Amino acid sequence: MTSVVTLGRGPLLLAGSGPELGEHRRRWGPLARFSATELVARCRALDLRGRGGAGFPLADKLGAVARGRGRPVVVVNLSEGEPASHKDVTLARTSPHLLLDGAVATARAVGARQVHLVTGPQGVAELEQAVGQREERLRFTFHRAADLFVAGQSAAVLELVAGRPNLPVTTWQPSAHSGLRGRPTLLSNAETFAVAGVLATAGPEAVLRHGTPLEPGTTLLSLDGDGPPATRQVVEVAHGTRWGAVLPPSRLDAPVLLGGYHGTWAPAGALHDLPVSRRALAGAGLTLGAGVVLPSDGRCAVRRTAELLDYLASQSARRSGPCLNGLPALASAFREVVDGRPRLDEVRRLAGRVDGRGACAHPDGTARLVRSLLVACPDAVDGHVEGRCCR
Amino acid sequence: MRTLKVDWPACRARGLCFEVLPEVVRLDDWGYPVVEGPVTDDLLGSAREAVRMCPQLALRLVKG
């Protein structure tokens, strides 16, 4: 089943009704109560994975939090530090009660009394309004993330909630075991909670109506999210949808950056034969990340990557040496390639110098971006080294 | 088997880990440690010393 609907409408998660609780209940039905064991089983049956980019199974996280010592807390992350990502704010405006239902169902299941909602710097009025209508005996607290690419990274989010600067720190244990003030912490992306909200209201059948047997349900995509505002779209598509139903064929003929600035370049034409599926994309060495999809806007992928590297270098939290020194060095070596100098070996060496050497995945993601370009567009890169832009 | 983990925001490239444990630690272009491979049992003593010596307390030995 294919369904592509632009901006704020969709077959499941974006079929919302805004911040009116009565309207939401009429559409989705009452919120059921689950034990941790029941909710884990339901999430496992749907193979529900985190939608913040890492794709960690929610069932595992829930189980770890439920087994943890101390009273758990729930943290809903919709901060979207990446400029090209708009899916979570769209979701929170369209279906705020759906993600709140997910947060409430998981909080009840693990015995949490406190739900933290972390938005971007602007906040989300519809979500604040929706929280005002809730009747559960839970404390909802809003936080606004800093305007920084790495602000939405999970450890940085927990720092913000704890009242410290919204920057990544080294974590020695998963937050599900020991997160906020050492408590078991269920932190996931807003879209993940919204899927849990569907499970806890309409039930798994509503999710299973979409997608494939291996990957039930839908996923949200931000298309052209860093282009002119008029071109930006958030769409909800069923897993298994052909990319040809998401983007016009002409745009699939050019390289597409999947998974955003920390993502991977899909070679020109590669997406013609691939579905919107984390599994299928992973098999092709590609990542969907948090659903940021950046098709070509007419600029060459090599130049675009150079711009992204400059931006990512500027977005280092400036606290980790390899990131602080390595990203600008990588960006500048890549600029030399773009300008026709044979510095590809240096680019590869510097990518290896930053990879895995930060408190968060910012250096790793940046290395992934540049390496994926070298794999996806070798001719365009060689063209630049030989002094010809591919365009 | 243990692994040496660096607390990157805490590390200030003082380089003592390299002096104490050159078998596992190299230094990069900017003097920050590059951890190469796990800490084998014969190096455990030196690795513990490196953790103790770090002026920033930016090193930990973790299992695995």
XYZ file of C-alpha atoms in Angstrom:
455
model
C 0.000 0.000 0.000
C 1.458 3.305 -1.093
C 0.447 6.592 0.368
C 2.361 9.773 -0.035
C 0.736 12.835 1.388
C 2.441 16.161 1.717
C 2.883 18.343 4.740
C 1.016 17.256 7.781
C -1.302 14.618 6.337
C -0.634 10.933 6.246
C -2.276 7.537 6.504
C -1.436 6.892 10.175
C 0.797 9.115 12.300
C -0.129 12.255 10.409
C -3.843 11.454 10.275
C -4.088 13.608 13.364
C -6.625 16.106 14.478
C -4.612 18.741 16.284
C -4.626 19.537 19.976
C -8.321 18.766 20.731
C -8.382 15.749 23.060
C -12.074 14.920 22.413
C -11.546 14.795 18.662
C -8.397 12.713 19.145
C -10.262 10.143 21.332
C -13.077 9.854 18.805
C -10.522 9.054 16.110
C -8.175 6.751 18.021
C -10.269 5.339 20.850
C -9.427 5.091 24.550
C -5.893 4.704 25.845
C -5.377 1.155 27.115
C -3.220 0.315 30.140
C -0.360 -2.116 29.669
C 2.150 -3.750 31.912
C 5.762 -3.406 30.842
C 5.747 -7.047 29.716
C 2.660 -6.534 27.513
C 4.020 -3.374 25.941
C 7.424 -4.955 25.301
C 5.678 -7.872 23.559
C 3.636 -5.509 21.384
C 6.649 -3.431 20.385
C 8.627 -6.618 19.672
C 5.827 -8.023 17.478
C 5.986 -4.900 15.303
C 9.793 -4.677 15.459
C 9.294 -1.056 16.484
C 12.607 0.754 16.187
C 13.642 4.206 17.325
C 13.037 6.884 14.699
C 15.725 9.261 15.856
C 18.335 7.745 13.558
C 19.961 4.875 15.419
C 17.040 2.462 14.935
C 17.398 0.768 18.337
C 14.537 -1.661 19.129
C 12.122 0.059 21.534
C 11.241 -3.309 23.121
C 14.849 -3.716 24.341
C 14.939 -0.180 25.710
C 11.577 -0.593 27.465
C 12.639 -3.912 28.973
C 15.908 -2.454 30.274
C 14.115 0.537 31.819
C 11.488 -1.697 33.439
C 14.230 -3.880 34.968
C 16.267 -0.878 36.152
C 16.769 0.300 39.731
C 14.966 3.442 40.874
C 11.893 5.222 39.525
C 12.159 5.610 35.735
C 11.589 8.807 33.743
C 10.394 9.233 30.172
C 11.992 11.695 27.740
C 10.398 12.502 24.372
C 12.922 13.968 21.954
C 11.554 16.232 19.234
C 14.404 18.717 19.204
C 15.509 18.047 15.600
C 18.885 19.770 15.703
C 19.360 18.989 12.030
C 18.196 21.952 9.908
C 16.780 19.656 7.207
C 14.568 17.694 9.614
C 10.960 18.819 10.163
C 9.112 15.559 10.737
C 8.885 15.735 14.533
C 7.588 19.286 14.692
C 5.079 18.397 11.949
C 3.991 15.348 13.931
C 3.675 17.360 17.144
C 1.520 19.968 15.400
C -0.670 17.437 13.594
C -1.047 14.614 16.122
C 0.196 15.916 19.484
C -2.052 13.595 21.516
C -0.807 10.543 19.648
C 2.779 11.034 20.812
C 1.507 11.971 24.281
C -0.521 8.714 24.338
C 2.701 6.851 23.577
C 4.563 8.707 26.312
C 1.748 8.082 28.819
C 1.427 4.381 27.925
C 5.175 3.794 28.305
C 5.378 5.908 31.478
C 2.567 3.895 33.076
C 4.066 0.605 31.954
C 7.450 1.310 33.560
C 6.079 3.250 36.556
C 7.374 6.691 35.609
C 5.640 9.797 36.975
C 7.579 12.359 35.028
C 7.577 12.947 31.248
C 10.042 15.428 29.740
C 9.258 16.882 26.316
C 12.265 18.352 24.521
C 11.359 20.580 21.557
C 13.439 22.716 19.243
C 14.362 26.301 20.193
C 10.967 27.635 19.020
C 8.770 25.281 21.052
C 5.554 23.754 19.684
C 2.385 25.624 20.724
C 0.050 22.774 19.697
C 1.903 20.321 21.923
C 1.790 22.697 24.893
C -1.949 23.155 24.310
C -2.441 19.378 24.077
C -0.553 18.768 27.342
C -2.926 21.257 29.005
C -5.852 18.991 28.102
C -4.382 15.747 29.478
C -5.943 14.283 32.603
C -3.318 11.716 33.582
C -1.568 12.128 36.903
C 1.837 12.592 35.338
C 4.115 15.610 35.389
C 4.873 16.946 31.899
C 7.839 19.312 31.672
C 8.867 21.201 28.528
C 12.452 21.983 27.565
C 13.756 23.905 24.553
C 16.919 22.672 22.893
C 19.755 24.955 21.835
C 20.028 25.967 18.186
C 22.885 23.574 17.500
C 23.219 20.528 15.251
C 24.330 18.251 18.113
C 21.719 19.543 20.610
C 19.328 16.702 19.765
C 21.879 13.966 20.450
C 20.559 11.818 23.296
C 23.275 12.552 25.883
C 23.046 16.269 25.067
C 19.272 16.129 25.553
C 19.697 14.530 28.981
C 22.222 17.242 29.904
C 19.623 19.895 28.994
C 16.891 18.174 31.023
C 19.299 17.975 33.985
C 19.806 21.757 33.792
C 23.306 21.720 32.293
C 24.507 23.036 28.906
C 22.772 21.270 26.015
C 25.966 19.596 24.733
C 27.076 15.991 24.247
C 28.965 14.316 27.081
C 30.617 10.933 27.378
C 28.232 8.309 28.688
C 29.572 5.182 30.331
C 26.239 3.380 30.565
C 23.092 3.263 28.406
C 20.528 5.807 29.633
C 17.980 2.982 29.943
C 20.114 1.709 32.873
C 21.330 5.012 34.244
C 20.263 8.232 32.585
C 18.759 11.319 34.177
C 20.201 11.618 37.716
C 21.096 7.940 37.501
C 17.489 6.851 36.969
C 16.419 4.362 34.292
C 15.510 6.701 31.441
C 13.328 5.906 28.464
C 14.503 8.407 25.884
C 13.296 8.102 22.333
C 12.281 10.161 19.347
C 8.762 11.661 19.134
C 7.835 9.503 16.136
C 8.710 6.359 18.099
C 6.346 7.453 20.873
C 3.617 8.216 18.322
C 3.795 4.643 16.989
C 3.560 3.415 20.601
C 0.527 5.718 20.906
C -1.163 3.931 17.998
C -0.392 0.570 19.673
C -1.937 1.742 22.940
C -5.121 3.154 21.372
C -6.225 1.665 18.033
C -3.951 -1.340 18.572
C -1.346 -3.160 16.489
C -3.862 -3.851 13.687
C -3.824 -0.159 12.800
C -0.052 -0.336 12.288
C -0.140 -3.691 10.484
C -2.511 -2.287 7.871
C 0.511 -0.487 6.422
C 3.957 -1.569 5.392
C 5.329 -5.082 4.913
C 5.256 -8.205 7.111
C 8.917 -7.653 8.053
C 8.553 -3.897 8.504
C 5.013 -3.027 9.524
C 3.793 0.538 9.629
C 4.912 3.784 8.143
C 7.808 6.164 8.419
C 8.008 9.956 8.278
C 10.345 11.581 5.777
C 11.537 15.183 5.572
C 12.049 15.962 1.868
C 14.134 18.917 0.652
C 14.177 20.070 4.248
C 16.986 22.595 3.833
C 15.710 24.046 0.565
C 13.506 27.134 0.166
C 10.535 26.863 2.586
C 8.049 26.403 -0.269
C 9.812 23.218 -1.423
C 10.050 21.511 1.979
C 7.752 18.588 2.598
C 7.098 16.087 5.335
C 5.511 12.902 4.039
C 4.406 9.713 5.700
C 4.992 6.581 3.639
C 4.374 2.910 4.305
C 7.526 0.807 4.656
C 8.117 -0.973 1.364
C 6.918 1.970 -0.744
C 8.976 2.353 -3.914
C 11.121 5.481 -3.961
C 9.552 6.208 -7.346
C 6.291 6.937 -5.517
C 8.058 9.373 -3.177
C 10.229 11.317 -5.617
C 9.863 12.042 -9.346
C 12.019 9.754 -11.560
C 14.208 12.648 -12.679
C 15.337 13.210 -9.097
C 16.150 9.511 -8.631
C 18.414 9.764 -11.697
C 20.715 12.024 -9.650
C 22.479 11.181 -6.358
C 20.224 11.431 -3.279
C 21.511 12.075 0.235
C 19.627 9.699 2.557
C 19.600 10.157 6.321
C 20.590 13.805 6.315
C 23.953 15.425 6.993
C 25.182 12.346 8.882
C 23.747 10.082 6.221
C 24.848 8.343 3.060
C 24.760 9.339 -0.593
C 22.739 6.950 -2.769
C 24.338 6.713 -6.222
C 22.471 8.180 -9.200
C 19.688 5.783 -10.173
C 20.220 3.415 -7.216
C 16.869 4.238 -5.597
C 14.882 3.232 -8.697
C 15.116 -0.395 -7.545
C 14.940 0.108 -3.796
C 11.994 0.475 -1.415
C 11.673 2.775 1.603
C 12.934 0.099 3.959
C 15.681 0.260 6.535
C 16.580 -3.366 5.831
C 16.747 -3.041 2.067
C 18.705 0.214 2.288
C 21.130 -1.253 4.832
C 21.721 -4.125 2.406
C 22.791 -1.529 -0.156
C 25.085 0.190 2.365
C 22.653 3.072 2.841
C 20.966 4.502 5.909
C 17.601 6.186 6.311
C 18.738 7.738 9.591
C 15.977 9.926 10.970
C 14.198 10.127 7.614
C 15.874 13.225 6.188
C 15.938 12.848 2.381
C 17.869 15.378 0.314
C 17.553 14.819 -3.431
C 19.725 16.836 -5.762
C 18.665 20.463 -6.065
C 20.633 20.878 -9.264
C 23.950 21.441 -7.494
C 26.662 18.834 -7.826
C 26.874 16.328 -4.968
C 30.595 17.042 -4.491
C 30.088 20.772 -3.935
C 27.084 20.134 -1.753
C 29.123 17.758 0.399
C 31.862 20.393 0.719
C 29.266 22.873 2.015
C 27.863 20.305 4.448
C 31.358 19.513 5.755
C 31.992 23.206 6.418
C 28.685 23.410 8.256
C 29.291 20.235 10.275
C 32.783 21.448 11.240
C 31.229 24.707 12.460
C 28.723 22.708 14.521
C 31.263 20.868 16.669
C 30.494 21.373 20.343
C 34.216 22.306 20.493
C 34.879 20.160 23.514
C 36.398 17.043 21.958
C 39.883 17.483 20.495
C 39.575 15.158 17.502
C 36.238 16.739 16.540
C 37.371 20.333 17.172
C 40.591 19.881 15.163
C 39.703 17.030 12.842
C 36.449 18.274 11.302
C 37.847 21.623 10.074
C 40.922 19.793 8.735
C 38.681 17.286 6.933
C 36.472 20.051 5.516
C 39.470 21.994 4.290
C 41.162 18.953 2.698
C 37.885 18.208 0.923
C 37.687 21.806 -0.328
C 41.082 21.256 -1.934
C 39.695 18.204 -3.756
C 36.754 20.276 -4.998
C 39.225 22.886 -6.263
C 41.152 20.273 -8.244
C 44.022 19.245 -5.977
C 44.923 15.568 -5.423
C 44.132 15.365 -1.726
C 41.813 12.352 -1.677
C 44.185 10.225 0.405
C 44.345 13.006 2.972
C 40.542 13.187 3.014
C 40.380 9.435 3.682
C 43.072 9.655 6.340
C 41.318 12.509 8.159
C 37.961 10.714 7.978
C 39.680 7.855 9.813
C 41.144 10.335 12.335
C 37.724 11.606 13.461
C 35.714 8.393 13.213
C 34.613 7.113 16.631
C 36.554 9.805 18.487
C 33.932 12.027 20.057
C 31.438 12.014 22.910
C 28.671 11.714 20.319
C 28.365 10.459 16.749
C 29.042 13.863 15.201
C 32.541 12.964 13.972
C 31.412 9.466 12.923
C 28.447 10.839 10.985
C 30.628 13.402 9.257
C 33.128 10.690 8.252
C 30.231 8.564 6.990
C 28.952 11.412 4.801
C 32.249 12.022 3.042
C 33.095 8.319 2.627
C 29.669 7.618 1.158
C 30.223 10.327 -1.452
C 33.513 8.738 -2.507
C 31.674 5.420 -2.963
C 28.506 6.796 -4.592
C 29.973 9.405 -6.917
C 33.563 8.333 -7.727
C 33.477 9.804 -11.239
C 32.247 13.176 -10.026
C 34.961 13.250 -7.346
C 37.669 12.267 -9.866
C 36.346 14.910 -12.228
C 36.937 17.555 -9.564
C 40.438 16.268 -8.815
C 41.161 16.561 -12.549
C 39.853 20.113 -12.511
C 36.437 19.509 -14.086
C 33.237 20.035 -12.118
C 30.727 17.362 -13.007
C 28.208 20.078 -13.817
C 39.810 -8.473 27.660
C 39.491 -4.745 28.403
C 39.265 -1.650 26.241
C 40.587 1.805 26.957
C 37.845 4.404 26.552
C 38.522 8.131 26.293
C 36.228 10.786 27.741
C 36.750 13.089 24.743
C 35.384 16.342 26.176
C 37.665 15.838 29.202
C 40.849 14.952 27.268
C 43.358 17.803 26.837
C 46.024 15.988 24.812
C 48.570 15.858 27.616
C 49.912 12.615 26.170
C 50.777 10.734 29.369
C 48.714 7.745 28.229
C 51.025 7.419 25.227
C 54.112 7.591 27.425
C 52.829 4.919 29.794
C 51.135 2.659 27.241
C 52.680 3.104 23.768
C 51.675 -0.500 22.937
C 48.012 0.570 22.766
C 48.007 4.364 22.442
C 49.322 6.474 19.567
C 48.939 10.239 19.290
C 47.185 11.911 16.366
C 48.109 15.073 14.436
C 46.986 17.215 17.380
C 48.381 15.112 20.223
C 45.123 13.366 21.136
C 45.206 9.635 21.821
C 44.368 7.063 19.171
C 43.428 3.834 20.944
C 44.574 0.914 18.838
C 43.007 -2.365 19.786
C 42.095 -3.927 23.120
C 44.176 -4.054 26.291
C 45.567 -7.581 26.571
C 46.125 -9.126 30.006
C 49.902 -8.543 29.923
C 49.303 -4.795 29.491
C 46.641 -4.497 32.181
C 49.088 -3.087 34.748
C 50.339 -0.375 32.403
C 46.782 0.411 31.325
C 45.696 0.892 34.954
C 48.679 3.175 35.458
C 47.687 5.212 32.391
C 44.182 5.622 33.818
C 45.656 6.754 37.179
C 48.202 9.099 35.588
C 45.810 10.988 33.312
C 45.759 14.572 34.640
C 42.228 15.062 33.290
C 40.899 11.702 34.545
C 39.763 11.202 30.966
C 40.522 7.482 30.674
C 38.603 4.402 31.733
C 39.152 0.697 31.351
C 35.913 -0.941 30.293
C 35.103 -4.618 29.844
C 34.887 -5.977 26.327
